[in-house]
């Protein structure tokens, strides 16, 4: 998004050993409660940073892809989704076409159970290797099955358990895909999605992608569902796109400072003229208020806002 300021502590970990080592040093040199101040990031493509952060930012750049068998690959948490897709297309592995054009790293995608165009990352995860910081502040390496990851709509155990204090850091993810001799159909889907994103999304400006989560039908009144019946889509569960309500509330093109809700896709805030974090926070607040007043729907952020 190209906003935010400085952080007091920053470290880039390119392998599990250095990541665990620096976490151990942080635990040793600080009160255990200081784990609340540790922020794990990957590509940071959906994080809104403050103008100053006094904690410790640990950037996960564990980047590798290894074949386990014909259908399964082991991938470092810091590996970009784009790199994984290119590997799949070259190695006849199907199942991730829906993620074409998805920014960010695999660790971030797993943490937020990223999804688009009817697919979700949870459907390809077979297990996740993590560091587990236990009550004694000792670090253990654990393997969690897909079931134990507690995936839900745009969430997982890695998002929920890390809210108050750092517990899990994703090191490695095993993805179970489908081997196919020919990927013509999958390549066609990939190209169509890339074209759609370039056409419909404001990729020409710095952006965090979708600001708000789409709204499950159970959160909507009968009147709202009736009014926007033709806009309901599968994501992969039935939802009403947040962009529909934002557009109906007049947010498209609405600006504060150098930031605005995009006219191209009004669930995207773009930095079009040297915006700052506060500009974006004001836009988010205004959008939530307008949608609540007009439709009695509480929008929830899909991005991560760091205080």
Tab-separated table of C-alpha atoms in Angstrom:
chain	number	residue	atom	x	y	z
A	1	UNK	CA	0.000	0.000	0.000
A	2	UNK	CA	3.094	2.201	0.394
A	3	UNK	CA	1.970	3.721	3.683
A	4	UNK	CA	3.194	3.350	7.249
A	5	UNK	CA	6.413	4.271	8.984
A	6	UNK	CA	9.281	2.608	10.782
A	7	UNK	CA	9.539	-0.322	13.154
A	8	UNK	CA	11.938	-0.617	16.040
A	9	UNK	CA	12.952	-4.262	15.402
A	10	UNK	CA	13.010	-6.089	12.067
A	11	UNK	CA	14.443	-9.438	11.025
A	12	UNK	CA	14.314	-11.497	7.824
A	13	UNK	CA	14.307	-15.283	8.332
A	14	UNK	CA	15.225	-17.352	5.275
A	15	UNK	CA	15.155	-20.742	7.000
A	16	UNK	CA	13.483	-22.360	9.981
A	17	UNK	CA	16.699	-22.442	12.034
A	18	UNK	CA	17.218	-18.670	11.938
A	19	UNK	CA	13.527	-18.004	12.563
A	20	UNK	CA	13.495	-20.195	15.681
A	21	UNK	CA	16.813	-18.762	16.852
A	22	UNK	CA	15.635	-15.167	16.724
A	23	UNK	CA	12.340	-16.036	18.441
A	24	UNK	CA	14.280	-17.763	21.218
A	25	UNK	CA	16.429	-14.651	21.624
A	26	UNK	CA	13.332	-12.456	21.810
A	27	UNK	CA	11.785	-14.701	24.480
A	28	UNK	CA	15.049	-14.821	26.452
A	29	UNK	CA	15.727	-11.084	26.336
A	30	UNK	CA	12.183	-9.869	26.953
A	31	UNK	CA	9.276	-10.478	29.263
A	32	UNK	CA	7.243	-13.410	27.803
A	33	UNK	CA	4.314	-11.013	27.431
A	34	UNK	CA	6.362	-9.232	24.782
A	35	UNK	CA	5.313	-12.017	22.382
A	36	UNK	CA	2.257	-9.807	21.923
A	37	UNK	CA	4.573	-7.406	20.127
A	38	UNK	CA	5.853	-9.901	17.538
A	39	UNK	CA	4.320	-9.537	14.089
A	40	UNK	CA	4.966	-12.257	11.510
A	41	UNK	CA	4.685	-11.119	7.909
A	42	UNK	CA	5.189	-12.638	4.480
A	43	UNK	CA	4.765	-10.375	1.468
A	44	UNK	CA	2.546	-8.045	3.555
A	45	UNK	CA	0.145	-7.584	0.648
A	46	UNK	CA	-2.926	-7.244	2.883
A	47	UNK	CA	-1.447	-5.487	5.929
A	48	UNK	CA	-2.130	-1.857	6.817
A	49	UNK	CA	0.847	-0.625	8.839
A	50	UNK	CA	0.819	2.267	11.332
A	51	UNK	CA	3.091	5.284	11.074
A	52	UNK	CA	5.238	3.774	13.834
A	53	UNK	CA	5.443	0.230	15.240
A	54	UNK	CA	7.365	-0.318	18.476
A	55	UNK	CA	7.274	-4.103	18.333
A	56	UNK	CA	9.241	-6.703	16.396
A	57	UNK	CA	8.451	-7.520	12.773
A	58	UNK	CA	9.716	-10.916	11.645
A	59	UNK	CA	9.582	-11.397	7.885
A	60	UNK	CA	9.234	-15.013	6.830
A	61	UNK	CA	11.211	-15.655	3.640
A	62	UNK	CA	11.442	-19.453	3.902
A	63	UNK	CA	11.239	-20.045	0.164
A	64	UNK	CA	11.366	-23.490	-1.441
A	65	UNK	CA	9.268	-25.996	-3.379
A	66	UNK	CA	9.994	-29.734	-3.182
A	67	UNK	CA	8.141	-32.656	-4.682
A	68	UNK	CA	7.030	-35.230	-2.110
A	69	UNK	CA	5.375	-37.539	-4.634
A	70	UNK	CA	3.506	-37.297	-7.906
A	71	UNK	CA	0.665	-35.257	-6.398
A	72	UNK	CA	2.147	-33.562	-3.315
A	73	UNK	CA	4.599	-30.716	-2.868
A	74	UNK	CA	6.222	-29.262	0.251
A	75	UNK	CA	6.443	-25.474	0.117
A	76	UNK	CA	8.148	-22.909	2.327
A	77	UNK	CA	5.777	-20.477	4.002
A	78	UNK	CA	7.575	-17.509	2.456
A	79	UNK	CA	7.156	-18.767	-1.102
A	80	UNK	CA	4.989	-16.539	-3.269
A	81	UNK	CA	1.703	-17.879	-4.587
A	82	UNK	CA	2.796	-16.778	-8.061
A	83	UNK	CA	5.936	-18.933	-7.860
A	84	UNK	CA	3.882	-21.941	-6.708
A	85	UNK	CA	1.440	-21.553	-9.601
A	86	UNK	CA	4.265	-21.354	-12.128
A	87	UNK	CA	5.743	-24.544	-10.639
A	88	UNK	CA	2.377	-26.309	-10.871
A	89	UNK	CA	1.847	-25.346	-14.488
A	90	UNK	CA	5.336	-26.587	-15.410
A	91	UNK	CA	4.922	-29.857	-13.486
A	92	UNK	CA	1.391	-30.805	-14.561
A	93	UNK	CA	-0.216	-30.192	-11.183
A	94	UNK	CA	-3.815	-28.979	-11.096
A	95	UNK	CA	-5.913	-27.555	-8.283
A	96	UNK	CA	-4.676	-24.019	-7.680
A	97	UNK	CA	-5.909	-22.313	-10.860
A	98	UNK	CA	-8.367	-20.217	-8.847
A	99	UNK	CA	-5.371	-18.491	-7.212
A	100	UNK	CA	-4.063	-16.995	-10.467
A	101	UNK	CA	-2.944	-13.444	-9.787
A	102	UNK	CA	-3.303	-13.835	-6.016
A	103	UNK	CA	-0.599	-11.719	-4.323
A	104	UNK	CA	1.335	-12.650	-1.241
A	105	UNK	CA	3.016	-15.706	0.220
A	106	UNK	CA	1.682	-19.179	0.967
A	107	UNK	CA	1.952	-18.686	4.730
A	108	UNK	CA	-0.323	-15.667	4.560
A	109	UNK	CA	-2.734	-17.493	2.266
A	110	UNK	CA	-2.986	-20.420	4.705
A	111	UNK	CA	-3.341	-18.140	7.736
A	112	UNK	CA	-6.331	-16.356	6.192
A	113	UNK	CA	-7.619	-19.349	4.212
A	114	UNK	CA	-7.360	-17.261	1.053
A	115	UNK	CA	-9.973	-17.854	-1.597
A	116	UNK	CA	-11.169	-16.525	-4.927
A	117	UNK	CA	-13.248	-17.616	-7.893
A	118	UNK	CA	-14.854	-20.462	-5.949
A	119	UNK	CA	-11.631	-21.942	-4.555
A	120	UNK	CA	-9.945	-21.885	-1.141
A	121	UNK	CA	-6.418	-22.806	-0.119
A	122	UNK	CA	-7.708	-25.217	2.555
A	123	UNK	CA	-8.864	-27.590	-0.182
A	124	UNK	CA	-5.246	-28.246	-1.189
A	125	UNK	CA	-3.591	-28.314	2.248
A	126	UNK	CA	-2.680	-31.763	3.578
A	127	UNK	CA	-0.563	-30.651	6.544
A	128	UNK	CA	1.222	-27.611	7.957
A	129	UNK	CA	4.567	-27.594	9.790
A	130	UNK	CA	4.677	-24.887	12.453
A	131	UNK	CA	6.580	-23.592	15.426
A	132	UNK	CA	4.420	-23.851	18.533
A	133	UNK	CA	5.303	-21.525	21.410
A	134	UNK	CA	3.972	-23.364	24.459
A	135	UNK	CA	3.108	-21.947	27.889
A	136	UNK	CA	6.652	-22.348	29.184
A	137	UNK	CA	7.780	-20.196	26.257
A	138	UNK	CA	9.666	-23.098	24.740
A	139	UNK	CA	9.425	-23.538	20.990
A	140	UNK	CA	8.467	-26.880	19.514
A	141	UNK	CA	7.985	-27.868	15.899
A	142	UNK	CA	4.616	-29.502	15.225
A	143	UNK	CA	2.795	-30.943	12.264
A	144	UNK	CA	-0.906	-30.076	11.983
A	145	UNK	CA	-3.322	-31.926	9.729
A	146	UNK	CA	-5.804	-29.997	7.615
A	147	UNK	CA	-8.520	-30.840	10.149
A	148	UNK	CA	-6.446	-29.479	13.021
A	149	UNK	CA	-5.918	-26.186	11.179
A	150	UNK	CA	-9.579	-25.300	11.916
A	151	UNK	CA	-10.105	-23.638	8.565
A	152	UNK	CA	-13.183	-21.475	8.138
A	153	UNK	CA	-14.215	-18.623	5.855
A	154	UNK	CA	-11.070	-16.457	5.549
A	155	UNK	CA	-9.679	-17.777	8.799
A	156	UNK	CA	-7.776	-20.608	10.501
A	157	UNK	CA	-6.216	-21.615	13.813
A	158	UNK	CA	-3.157	-19.556	12.841
A	159	UNK	CA	-5.246	-16.402	12.712
A	160	UNK	CA	-7.398	-17.090	15.768
A	161	UNK	CA	-4.731	-18.395	18.159
A	162	UNK	CA	-2.269	-15.586	17.381
A	163	UNK	CA	-4.658	-12.736	18.187
A	164	UNK	CA	-3.506	-12.013	21.741
A	165	UNK	CA	0.008	-13.454	21.723
A	166	UNK	CA	2.199	-15.201	19.155
A	167	UNK	CA	1.757	-18.973	19.287
A	168	UNK	CA	2.146	-20.432	15.799
A	169	UNK	CA	4.497	-19.538	12.971
A	170	UNK	CA	3.988	-21.413	9.715
A	171	UNK	CA	7.237	-22.871	8.395
A	172	UNK	CA	6.151	-25.278	5.669
A	173	UNK	CA	2.947	-26.361	3.950
A	174	UNK	CA	2.239	-29.627	2.141
A	175	UNK	CA	-0.150	-29.182	-0.775
A	176	UNK	CA	-1.973	-32.154	-2.258
A	177	UNK	CA	-2.826	-31.468	-5.889
A	178	UNK	CA	-3.874	-33.469	-8.956
A	179	UNK	CA	-1.380	-34.719	-11.516
A	180	UNK	CA	-2.660	-34.391	-15.070
A	181	UNK	CA	-0.871	-35.257	-18.276
A	182	UNK	CA	-2.331	-32.174	-19.962
A	183	UNK	CA	-3.301	-28.889	-18.338
A	184	UNK	CA	-4.955	-27.117	-21.243
A	185	UNK	CA	-8.185	-26.502	-19.311
A	186	UNK	CA	-6.313	-25.306	-16.227
A	187	UNK	CA	-4.081	-23.003	-18.284
A	188	UNK	CA	-7.177	-21.537	-19.918
A	189	UNK	CA	-8.723	-20.858	-16.478
A	190	UNK	CA	-5.443	-19.301	-15.319
A	191	UNK	CA	-5.322	-16.933	-18.307
A	192	UNK	CA	-8.979	-15.944	-17.917
A	193	UNK	CA	-8.545	-15.101	-14.236
A	194	UNK	CA	-5.412	-13.041	-14.889
A	195	UNK	CA	-7.267	-11.146	-17.621
A	196	UNK	CA	-10.257	-10.618	-15.312
A	197	UNK	CA	-8.070	-9.224	-12.534
A	198	UNK	CA	-6.317	-6.812	-14.887
A	199	UNK	CA	-9.656	-5.681	-16.301
A	200	UNK	CA	-11.722	-5.453	-13.105
A	201	UNK	CA	-9.183	-4.674	-10.384
A	202	UNK	CA	-7.247	-1.391	-10.002
A	203	UNK	CA	-3.822	-2.975	-10.385
A	204	UNK	CA	-2.315	0.300	-11.607
A	205	UNK	CA	-2.273	1.729	-8.046
A	206	UNK	CA	-0.851	0.516	-4.724
A	207	UNK	CA	-3.644	-1.404	-2.990
A	208	UNK	CA	-4.286	-4.034	-0.323
A	209	UNK	CA	-6.819	-5.921	-2.441
A	210	UNK	CA	-10.272	-6.486	-1.006
A	211	UNK	CA	-10.701	-4.355	2.107
A	212	UNK	CA	-13.806	-6.109	3.467
A	213	UNK	CA	-14.905	-9.729	3.576
A	214	UNK	CA	-17.867	-10.730	1.474
A	215	UNK	CA	-21.002	-11.179	3.577
A	216	UNK	CA	-22.495	-14.628	4.265
A	217	UNK	CA	-26.223	-14.724	3.555
A	218	UNK	CA	-27.031	-15.446	7.198
A	219	UNK	CA	-25.803	-11.938	8.088
A	220	UNK	CA	-28.251	-10.248	5.689
A	221	UNK	CA	-31.872	-9.230	6.204
A	222	UNK	CA	-34.568	-10.630	3.928
A	223	UNK	CA	-34.941	-7.211	2.289
A	224	UNK	CA	-31.236	-6.928	1.448
A	225	UNK	CA	-31.167	-10.476	0.070
A	226	UNK	CA	-34.201	-9.703	-2.086
A	227	UNK	CA	-32.803	-6.386	-3.336
A	228	UNK	CA	-29.466	-7.901	-4.375
A	229	UNK	CA	-30.615	-11.431	-5.238
A	230	UNK	CA	-28.930	-11.272	-8.653
A	231	UNK	CA	-25.574	-10.310	-7.067
A	232	UNK	CA	-25.215	-13.298	-4.742
A	233	UNK	CA	-22.282	-15.542	-5.648
A	234	UNK	CA	-20.405	-18.586	-4.386
A	235	UNK	CA	-17.137	-17.748	-2.625
A	236	UNK	CA	-17.266	-20.840	-2.286
A	237	UNK	CA	-20.187	-20.499	0.170
A	238	UNK	CA	-23.086	-18.228	-0.885
A	239	UNK	CA	-22.185	-14.603	-0.132
A	240	UNK	CA	-23.078	-11.082	-1.160
A	241	UNK	CA	-19.941	-9.272	-2.367
A	242	UNK	CA	-19.012	-6.371	-0.106
A	243	UNK	CA	-18.418	-4.301	-3.257
A	244	UNK	CA	-22.147	-4.450	-4.031
A	245	UNK	CA	-23.099	-2.771	-0.751
A	246	UNK	CA	-20.202	-0.329	-0.939
A	247	UNK	CA	-21.301	0.738	-4.405
A	248	UNK	CA	-24.921	1.114	-3.306
A	249	UNK	CA	-23.749	3.212	-0.361
A	250	UNK	CA	-21.960	5.612	-2.706
A	251	UNK	CA	-18.396	4.735	-1.760
A	252	UNK	CA	-16.977	4.327	-5.291
A	253	UNK	CA	-14.596	7.234	-5.856
A	254	UNK	CA	-15.018	8.544	-2.298
A	255	UNK	CA	-11.656	9.924	-1.177
A	256	UNK	CA	-9.825	11.133	1.903
A	257	UNK	CA	-6.425	12.731	1.359
A	258	UNK	CA	-4.544	10.678	-1.216
A	259	UNK	CA	-6.608	7.509	-0.817
A	260	UNK	CA	-9.950	6.555	-2.308
A	261	UNK	CA	-12.309	3.680	-2.932
A	262	UNK	CA	-11.652	2.668	-6.515
A	263	UNK	CA	-14.269	3.384	-9.161
A	264	UNK	CA	-13.047	0.237	-10.921
A	265	UNK	CA	-13.772	-2.036	-7.938
A	266	UNK	CA	-15.127	-0.293	-4.860
A	267	UNK	CA	-13.949	-2.924	-2.367
A	268	UNK	CA	-10.419	-1.761	-3.186
A	269	UNK	CA	-8.867	1.308	-1.587
A	270	UNK	CA	-6.063	2.727	-3.713
A	271	UNK	CA	-3.205	5.021	-2.856
A	272	UNK	CA	-3.444	7.375	-5.811
A	273	UNK	CA	-1.732	10.469	-4.394
A	274	UNK	CA	0.719	9.995	-1.497
A	275	UNK	CA	-1.844	8.710	0.987
A	276	UNK	CA	-1.080	7.944	4.614
A	277	UNK	CA	-2.407	5.329	7.003
A	278	UNK	CA	-4.879	7.700	8.617
A	279	UNK	CA	-6.481	8.476	5.227
A	280	UNK	CA	-7.182	4.776	4.741
A	281	UNK	CA	-8.513	4.279	8.267
A	282	UNK	CA	-10.920	7.179	7.744
A	283	UNK	CA	-12.182	5.618	4.514
A	284	UNK	CA	-12.733	2.282	6.225
A	285	UNK	CA	-14.658	3.922	9.059
A	286	UNK	CA	-16.836	5.936	6.680
A	287	UNK	CA	-17.662	2.847	4.604
A	288	UNK	CA	-18.633	0.790	7.658
A	289	UNK	CA	-20.864	3.565	8.949
A	290	UNK	CA	-22.625	4.115	5.629
A	291	UNK	CA	-23.282	0.424	4.977
A	292	UNK	CA	-24.606	-0.052	8.523
A	293	UNK	CA	-26.911	2.961	8.295
A	294	UNK	CA	-28.263	2.000	4.877
A	295	UNK	CA	-28.422	-1.813	5.082
A	296	UNK	CA	-27.839	-2.728	8.775
A	297	UNK	CA	-24.876	-4.873	7.729
A	298	UNK	CA	-21.630	-4.864	9.735
A	299	UNK	CA	-18.700	-5.036	7.359
A	300	UNK	CA	-15.625	-6.906	8.592
A	301	UNK	CA	-12.153	-6.170	7.337
A	302	UNK	CA	-10.366	-8.789	5.266
A	303	UNK	CA	-7.114	-6.866	5.569
A	304	UNK	CA	-5.004	-6.864	8.732
A	305	UNK	CA	-4.825	-3.501	10.521
A	306	UNK	CA	-1.771	-3.173	12.771
A	307	UNK	CA	-2.038	-0.742	15.671
